[in-house]
mmCIF file of C-alpha atoms in Angstrom:
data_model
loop_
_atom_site.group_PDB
_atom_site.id
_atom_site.type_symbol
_atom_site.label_atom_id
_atom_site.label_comp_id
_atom_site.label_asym_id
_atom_site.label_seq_id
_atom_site.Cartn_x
_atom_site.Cartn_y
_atom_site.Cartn_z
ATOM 1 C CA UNK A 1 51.541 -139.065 119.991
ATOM 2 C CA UNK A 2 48.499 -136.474 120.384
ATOM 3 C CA UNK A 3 48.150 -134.227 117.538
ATOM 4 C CA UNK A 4 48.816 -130.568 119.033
ATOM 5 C CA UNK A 5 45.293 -128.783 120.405
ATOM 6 C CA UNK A 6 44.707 -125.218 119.923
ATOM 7 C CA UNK A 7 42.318 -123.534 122.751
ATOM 8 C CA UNK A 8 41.052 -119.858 122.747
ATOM 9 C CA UNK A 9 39.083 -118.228 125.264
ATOM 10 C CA UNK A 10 37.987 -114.764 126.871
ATOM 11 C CA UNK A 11 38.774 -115.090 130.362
ATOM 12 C CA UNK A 12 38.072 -112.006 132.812
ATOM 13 C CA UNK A 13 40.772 -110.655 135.551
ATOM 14 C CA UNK A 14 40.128 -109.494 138.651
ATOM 15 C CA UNK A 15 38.172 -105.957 139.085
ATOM 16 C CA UNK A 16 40.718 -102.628 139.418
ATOM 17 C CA UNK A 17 39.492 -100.475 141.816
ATOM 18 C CA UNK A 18 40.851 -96.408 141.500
ATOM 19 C CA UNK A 19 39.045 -94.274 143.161
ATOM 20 C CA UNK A 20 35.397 -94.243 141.591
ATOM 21 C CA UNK A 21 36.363 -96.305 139.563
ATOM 22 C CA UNK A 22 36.087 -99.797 138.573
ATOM 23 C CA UNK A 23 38.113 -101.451 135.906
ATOM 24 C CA UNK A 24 37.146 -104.721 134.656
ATOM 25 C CA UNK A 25 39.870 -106.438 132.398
ATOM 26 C CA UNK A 26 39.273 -109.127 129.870
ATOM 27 C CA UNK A 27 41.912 -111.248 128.256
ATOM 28 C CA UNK A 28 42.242 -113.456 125.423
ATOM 29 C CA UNK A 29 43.789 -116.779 126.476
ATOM 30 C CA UNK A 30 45.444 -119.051 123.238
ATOM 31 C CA UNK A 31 47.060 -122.598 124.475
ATOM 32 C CA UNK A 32 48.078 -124.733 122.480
ATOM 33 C CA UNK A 33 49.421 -128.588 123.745
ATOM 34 C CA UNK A 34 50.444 -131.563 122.167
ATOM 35 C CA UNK A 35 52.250 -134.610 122.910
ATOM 36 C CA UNK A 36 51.311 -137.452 126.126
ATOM 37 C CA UNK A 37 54.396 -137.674 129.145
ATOM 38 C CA UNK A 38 53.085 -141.225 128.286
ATOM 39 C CA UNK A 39 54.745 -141.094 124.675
ATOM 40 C CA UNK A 40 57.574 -139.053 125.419
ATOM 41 C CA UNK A 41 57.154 -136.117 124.815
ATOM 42 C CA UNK A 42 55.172 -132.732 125.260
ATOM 43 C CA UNK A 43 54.942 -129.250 124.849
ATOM 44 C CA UNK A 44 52.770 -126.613 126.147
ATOM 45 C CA UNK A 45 52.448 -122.861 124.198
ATOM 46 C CA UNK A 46 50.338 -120.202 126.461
ATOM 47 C CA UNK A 47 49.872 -116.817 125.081
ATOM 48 C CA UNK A 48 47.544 -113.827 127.006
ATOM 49 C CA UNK A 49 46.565 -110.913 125.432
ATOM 50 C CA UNK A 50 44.498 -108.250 127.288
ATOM 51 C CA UNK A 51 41.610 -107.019 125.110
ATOM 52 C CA UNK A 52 39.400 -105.147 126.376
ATOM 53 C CA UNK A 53 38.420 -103.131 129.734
ATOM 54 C CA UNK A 54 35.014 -102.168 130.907
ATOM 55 C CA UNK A 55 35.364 -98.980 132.894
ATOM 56 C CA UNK A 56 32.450 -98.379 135.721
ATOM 57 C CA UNK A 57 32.522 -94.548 136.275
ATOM 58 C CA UNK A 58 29.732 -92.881 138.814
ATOM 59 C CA UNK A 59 28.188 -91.355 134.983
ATOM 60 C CA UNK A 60 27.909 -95.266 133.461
ATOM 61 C CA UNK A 61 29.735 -97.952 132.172
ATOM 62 C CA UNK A 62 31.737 -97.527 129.032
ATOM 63 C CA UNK A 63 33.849 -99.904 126.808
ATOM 64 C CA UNK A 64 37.387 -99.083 126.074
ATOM 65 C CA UNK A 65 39.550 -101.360 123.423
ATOM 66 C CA UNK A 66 43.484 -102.227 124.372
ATOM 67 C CA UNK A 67 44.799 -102.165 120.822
ATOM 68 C CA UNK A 68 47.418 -104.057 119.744
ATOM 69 C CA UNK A 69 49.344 -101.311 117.669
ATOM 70 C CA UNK A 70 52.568 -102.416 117.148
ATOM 71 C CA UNK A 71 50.831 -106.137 115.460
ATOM 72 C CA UNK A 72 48.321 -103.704 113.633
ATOM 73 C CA UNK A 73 51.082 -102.260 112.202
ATOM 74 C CA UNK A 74 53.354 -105.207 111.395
ATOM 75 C CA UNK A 75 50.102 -107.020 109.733
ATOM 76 C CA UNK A 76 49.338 -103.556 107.042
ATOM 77 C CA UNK A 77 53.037 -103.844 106.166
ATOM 78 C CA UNK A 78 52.571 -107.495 105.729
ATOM 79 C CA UNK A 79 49.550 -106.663 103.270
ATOM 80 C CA UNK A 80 51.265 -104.121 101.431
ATOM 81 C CA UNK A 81 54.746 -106.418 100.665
ATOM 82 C CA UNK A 82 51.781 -109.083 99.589
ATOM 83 C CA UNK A 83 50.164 -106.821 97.502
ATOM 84 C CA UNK A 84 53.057 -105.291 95.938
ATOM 85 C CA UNK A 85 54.653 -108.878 94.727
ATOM 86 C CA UNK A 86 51.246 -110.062 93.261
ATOM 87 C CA UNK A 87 50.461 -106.500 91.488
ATOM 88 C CA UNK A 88 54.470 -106.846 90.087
ATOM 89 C CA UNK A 89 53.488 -110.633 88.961
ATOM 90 C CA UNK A 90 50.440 -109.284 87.081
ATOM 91 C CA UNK A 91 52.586 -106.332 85.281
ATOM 92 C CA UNK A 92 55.582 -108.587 84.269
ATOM 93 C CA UNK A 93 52.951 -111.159 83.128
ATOM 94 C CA UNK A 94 50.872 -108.119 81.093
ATOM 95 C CA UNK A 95 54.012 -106.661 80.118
ATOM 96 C CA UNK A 96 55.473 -109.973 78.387
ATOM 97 C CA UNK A 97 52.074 -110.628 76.637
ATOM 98 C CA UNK A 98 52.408 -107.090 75.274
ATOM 99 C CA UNK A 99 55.867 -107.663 73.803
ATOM 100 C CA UNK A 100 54.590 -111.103 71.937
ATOM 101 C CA UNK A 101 52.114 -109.112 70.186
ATOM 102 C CA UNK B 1 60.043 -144.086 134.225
ATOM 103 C CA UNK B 2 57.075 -143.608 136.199
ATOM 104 C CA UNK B 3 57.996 -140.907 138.122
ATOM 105 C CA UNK B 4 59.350 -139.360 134.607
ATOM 106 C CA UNK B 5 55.740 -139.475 133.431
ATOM 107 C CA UNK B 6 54.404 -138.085 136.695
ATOM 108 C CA UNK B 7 56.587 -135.423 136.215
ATOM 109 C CA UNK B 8 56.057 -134.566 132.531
ATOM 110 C CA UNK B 9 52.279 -134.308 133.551
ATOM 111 C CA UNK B 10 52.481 -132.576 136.303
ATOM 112 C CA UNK B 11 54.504 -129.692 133.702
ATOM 113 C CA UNK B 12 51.763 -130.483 131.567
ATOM 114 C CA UNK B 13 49.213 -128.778 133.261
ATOM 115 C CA UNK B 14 50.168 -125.898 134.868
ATOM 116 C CA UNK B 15 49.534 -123.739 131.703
ATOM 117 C CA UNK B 16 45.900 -124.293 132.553
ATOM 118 C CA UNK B 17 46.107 -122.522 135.451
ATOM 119 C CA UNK B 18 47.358 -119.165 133.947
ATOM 120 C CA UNK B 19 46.740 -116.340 136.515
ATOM 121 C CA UNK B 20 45.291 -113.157 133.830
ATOM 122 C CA UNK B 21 45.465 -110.586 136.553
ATOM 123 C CA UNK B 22 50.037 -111.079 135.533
ATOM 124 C CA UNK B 23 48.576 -109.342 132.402
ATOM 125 C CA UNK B 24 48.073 -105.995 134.037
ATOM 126 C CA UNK B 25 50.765 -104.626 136.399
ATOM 127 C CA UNK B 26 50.334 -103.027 139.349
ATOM 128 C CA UNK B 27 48.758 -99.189 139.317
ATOM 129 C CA UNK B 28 51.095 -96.893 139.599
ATOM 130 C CA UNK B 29 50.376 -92.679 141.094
ATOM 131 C CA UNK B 30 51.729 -90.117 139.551
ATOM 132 C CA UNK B 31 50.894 -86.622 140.396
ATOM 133 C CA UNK B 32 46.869 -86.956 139.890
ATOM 134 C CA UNK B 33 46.648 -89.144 137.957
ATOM 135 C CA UNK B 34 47.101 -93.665 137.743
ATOM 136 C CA UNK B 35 49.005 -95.445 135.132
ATOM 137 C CA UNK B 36 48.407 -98.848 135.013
ATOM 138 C CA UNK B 37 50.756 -101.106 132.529
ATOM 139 C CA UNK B 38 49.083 -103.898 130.236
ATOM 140 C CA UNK B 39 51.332 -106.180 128.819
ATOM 141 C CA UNK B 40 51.371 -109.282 126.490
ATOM 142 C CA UNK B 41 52.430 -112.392 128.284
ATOM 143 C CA UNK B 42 53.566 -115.636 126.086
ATOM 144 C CA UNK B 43 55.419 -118.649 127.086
ATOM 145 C CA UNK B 44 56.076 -122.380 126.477
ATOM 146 C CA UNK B 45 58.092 -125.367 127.133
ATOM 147 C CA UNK B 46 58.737 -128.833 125.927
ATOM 148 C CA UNK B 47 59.621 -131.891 127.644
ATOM 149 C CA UNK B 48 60.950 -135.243 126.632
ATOM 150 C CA UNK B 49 62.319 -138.777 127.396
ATOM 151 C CA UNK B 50 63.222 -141.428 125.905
ATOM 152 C CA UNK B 51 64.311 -145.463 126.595
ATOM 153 C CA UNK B 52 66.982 -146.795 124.877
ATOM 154 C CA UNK B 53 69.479 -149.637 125.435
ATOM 155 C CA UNK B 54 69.260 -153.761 125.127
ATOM 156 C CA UNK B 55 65.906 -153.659 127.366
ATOM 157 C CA UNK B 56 64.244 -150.425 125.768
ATOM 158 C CA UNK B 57 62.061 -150.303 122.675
ATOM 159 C CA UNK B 58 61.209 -153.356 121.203
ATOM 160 C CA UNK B 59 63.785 -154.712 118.003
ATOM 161 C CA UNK B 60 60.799 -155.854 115.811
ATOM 162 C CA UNK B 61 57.700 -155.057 115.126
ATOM 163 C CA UNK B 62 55.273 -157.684 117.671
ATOM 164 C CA UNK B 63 57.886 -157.475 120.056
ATOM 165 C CA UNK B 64 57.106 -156.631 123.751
ATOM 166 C CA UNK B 65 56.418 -152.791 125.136
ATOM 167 C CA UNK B 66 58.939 -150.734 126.553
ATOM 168 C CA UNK B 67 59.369 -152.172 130.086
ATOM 169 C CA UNK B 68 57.993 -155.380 129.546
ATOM 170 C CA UNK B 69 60.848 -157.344 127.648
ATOM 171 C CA UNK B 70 61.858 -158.775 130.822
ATOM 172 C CA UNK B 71 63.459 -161.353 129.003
ATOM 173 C CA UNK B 72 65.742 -159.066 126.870
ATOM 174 C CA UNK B 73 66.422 -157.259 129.918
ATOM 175 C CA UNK B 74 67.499 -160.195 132.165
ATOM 176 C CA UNK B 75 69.881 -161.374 129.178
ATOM 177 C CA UNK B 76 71.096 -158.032 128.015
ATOM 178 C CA UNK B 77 70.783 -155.658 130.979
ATOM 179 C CA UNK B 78 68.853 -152.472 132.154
ATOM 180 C CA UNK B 79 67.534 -150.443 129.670
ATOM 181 C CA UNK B 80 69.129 -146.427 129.881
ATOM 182 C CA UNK B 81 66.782 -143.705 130.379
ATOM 183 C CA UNK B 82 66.724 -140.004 129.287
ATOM 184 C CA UNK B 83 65.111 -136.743 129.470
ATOM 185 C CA UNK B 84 65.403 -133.000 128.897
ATOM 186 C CA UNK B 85 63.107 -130.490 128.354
ATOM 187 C CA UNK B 86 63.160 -126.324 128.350
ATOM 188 C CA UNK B 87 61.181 -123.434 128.899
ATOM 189 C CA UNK B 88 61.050 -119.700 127.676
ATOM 190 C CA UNK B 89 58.668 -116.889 128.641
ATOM 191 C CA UNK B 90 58.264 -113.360 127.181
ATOM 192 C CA UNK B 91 56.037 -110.156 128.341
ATOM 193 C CA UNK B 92 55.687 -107.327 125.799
ATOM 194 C CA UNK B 93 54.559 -104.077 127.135
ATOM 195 C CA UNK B 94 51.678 -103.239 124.729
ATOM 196 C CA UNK B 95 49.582 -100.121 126.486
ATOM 197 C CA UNK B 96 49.122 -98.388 129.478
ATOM 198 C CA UNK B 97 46.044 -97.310 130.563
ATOM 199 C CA UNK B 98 45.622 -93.962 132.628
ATOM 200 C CA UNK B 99 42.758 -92.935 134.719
ATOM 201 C CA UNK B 100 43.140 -89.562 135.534
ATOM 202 C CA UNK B 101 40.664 -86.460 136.524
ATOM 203 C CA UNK B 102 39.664 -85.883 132.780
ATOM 204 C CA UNK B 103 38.444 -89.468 132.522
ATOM 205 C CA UNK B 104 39.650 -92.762 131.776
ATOM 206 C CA UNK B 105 41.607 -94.420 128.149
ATOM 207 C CA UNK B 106 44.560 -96.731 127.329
ATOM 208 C CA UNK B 107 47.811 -95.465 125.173
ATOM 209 C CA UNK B 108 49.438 -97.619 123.189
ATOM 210 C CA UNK B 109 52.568 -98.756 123.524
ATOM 211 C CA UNK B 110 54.303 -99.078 120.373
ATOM 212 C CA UNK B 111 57.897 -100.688 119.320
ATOM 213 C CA UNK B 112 59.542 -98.694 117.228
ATOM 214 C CA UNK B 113 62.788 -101.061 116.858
ATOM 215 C CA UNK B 114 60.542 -103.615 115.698
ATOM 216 C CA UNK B 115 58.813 -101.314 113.158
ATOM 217 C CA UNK B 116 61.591 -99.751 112.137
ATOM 218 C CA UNK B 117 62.936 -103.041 110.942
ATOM 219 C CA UNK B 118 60.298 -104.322 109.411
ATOM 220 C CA UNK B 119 60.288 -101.286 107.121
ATOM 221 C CA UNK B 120 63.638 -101.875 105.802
ATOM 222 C CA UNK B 121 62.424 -105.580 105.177
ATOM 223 C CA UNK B 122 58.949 -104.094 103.443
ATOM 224 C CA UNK B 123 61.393 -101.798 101.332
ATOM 225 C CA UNK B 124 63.808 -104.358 100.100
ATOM 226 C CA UNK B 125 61.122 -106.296 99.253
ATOM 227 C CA UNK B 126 59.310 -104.046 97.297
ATOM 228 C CA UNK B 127 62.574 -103.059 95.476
ATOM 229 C CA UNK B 128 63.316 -106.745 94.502
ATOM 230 C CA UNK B 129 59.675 -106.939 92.637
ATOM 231 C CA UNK B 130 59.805 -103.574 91.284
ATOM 232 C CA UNK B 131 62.697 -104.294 89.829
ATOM 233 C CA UNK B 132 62.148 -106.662 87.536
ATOM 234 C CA UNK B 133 58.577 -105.250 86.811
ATOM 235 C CA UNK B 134 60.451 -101.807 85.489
ATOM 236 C CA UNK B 135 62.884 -104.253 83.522
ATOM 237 C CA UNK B 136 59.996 -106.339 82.182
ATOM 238 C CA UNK B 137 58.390 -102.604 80.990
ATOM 239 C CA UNK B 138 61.325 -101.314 79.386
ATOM 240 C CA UNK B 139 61.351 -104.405 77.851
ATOM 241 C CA UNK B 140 58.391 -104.764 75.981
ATOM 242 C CA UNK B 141 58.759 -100.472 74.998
ATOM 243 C CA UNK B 142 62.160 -100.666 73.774
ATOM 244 C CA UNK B 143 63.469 -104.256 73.125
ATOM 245 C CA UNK B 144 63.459 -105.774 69.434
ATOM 246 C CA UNK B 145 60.071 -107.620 69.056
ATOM 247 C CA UNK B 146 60.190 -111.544 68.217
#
């Protein structure tokens, strides 16, 4: 059995034309594989994420970011609920060194 | 059993050939100006077989490969063979981008069910550790010392 292989890579899309415009569209590609049909068994996990978009306009070429808000989001909270049970575990652990004294 | 492993290879491979363009939808008009969707795309699958039976894996370790204890097979019988496998796929709408008169930027696209939840998660959380940290205060303010 193959130990699972993670692969990430920036793969462009085809040009968007509207009107003057030209959109170029770059996505992030994460695949991850694992297993041999010779073993038994495999699996195959293929995730595409659009990053960025390089917009061609008649006054220049500009960069534009597709944010990921909703995951921004989710990760801060993720933070904060990490945060909050490690600041608790230092109070409780202050607090009962205080009341030994 | 061959064919089985053709098969499982020929799944194998077609997440190499991922067409990015399925990551942007098609631009839509509206009134002056063009929305274009952007979306996250993720999916997977798994496949498996096995050989079982009299003439499948070997008893012992040393024995003979799958498929070449013809001896265990002539005296026993066929081995059985088995597959199954499954596949899921998801796209998430995460921004649109519009290109319009005034020039062109993306809006995102974000899920407030999913937020929403989370929240109540982050706030029972928080509850269960301050909890015990205003119990551990009170504690060492107003509780008989040892």
């Amino acid at each position: 059995m193959q130990m699972p292989v993670q692969k990430i890579r920036v793969v462009a899309g085809t040009p968007i034309v509207v009107g003057e415009r030209r959109l170029l569209p770059s996505v992030l590609v994460t695949t991850m594989a694992g297993g041999d049909a010779g073993t038994g068994g495999l699996f195959r996990f293929v995730k595409a994420r659009p990053v960025s978009l390089v917009v061609e306009e008649p006054e220049g070429a500009r960069w534009l970011e597709i944010p990921n808000t909703t995951e921004n989001i989710l990760s801060q909270m993720a933070i904060a609920g990490a945060g909050i049970a490690l600041l608790s575990v230092l109070l409780m652990g202050l607090f009962h060194l205080a009341r030994k004294r | 059993m061959e064919e089985l492993k053709a098969l499982l290879e020929k799944i194998g491979s077609v997440g190499d050939e991922i067409n990015v363009d399925a990551v942007f939808g098609k631009p839509e008009t509206v009134g002056d100006r063009v929305l274009i969707p952007v979306a996250e795309i993720t999916y997977g699958f798994g496949a498996g077989l096995g050989v079982g039976g009299p003439g499948g894996y070997p008893e012992e370790p040393g024995d003979e490969e799958v498929g070449e204890s013809r001896e265990r097979q002539e005296e026993h019988g066929e081995a059985a063979v088995g597959g199954g496998g499954g596949a899921g796929g998801r796209a998430r709408p995460i921004a649109y981008i519009e290109v319009g008169p005034d020039g062109t930027k993306v809006e995102p696209i974000i899920d407030e069910q999913k937020i929403a939840l989370a929240g109540i998660l982050l706030s029972a959380w928080a509850i269960a550790w301050i909890a015990p940290t205003l119990m551990a205060l009170f504690n060492a303010l107003f509780a008989p010392r040892e």
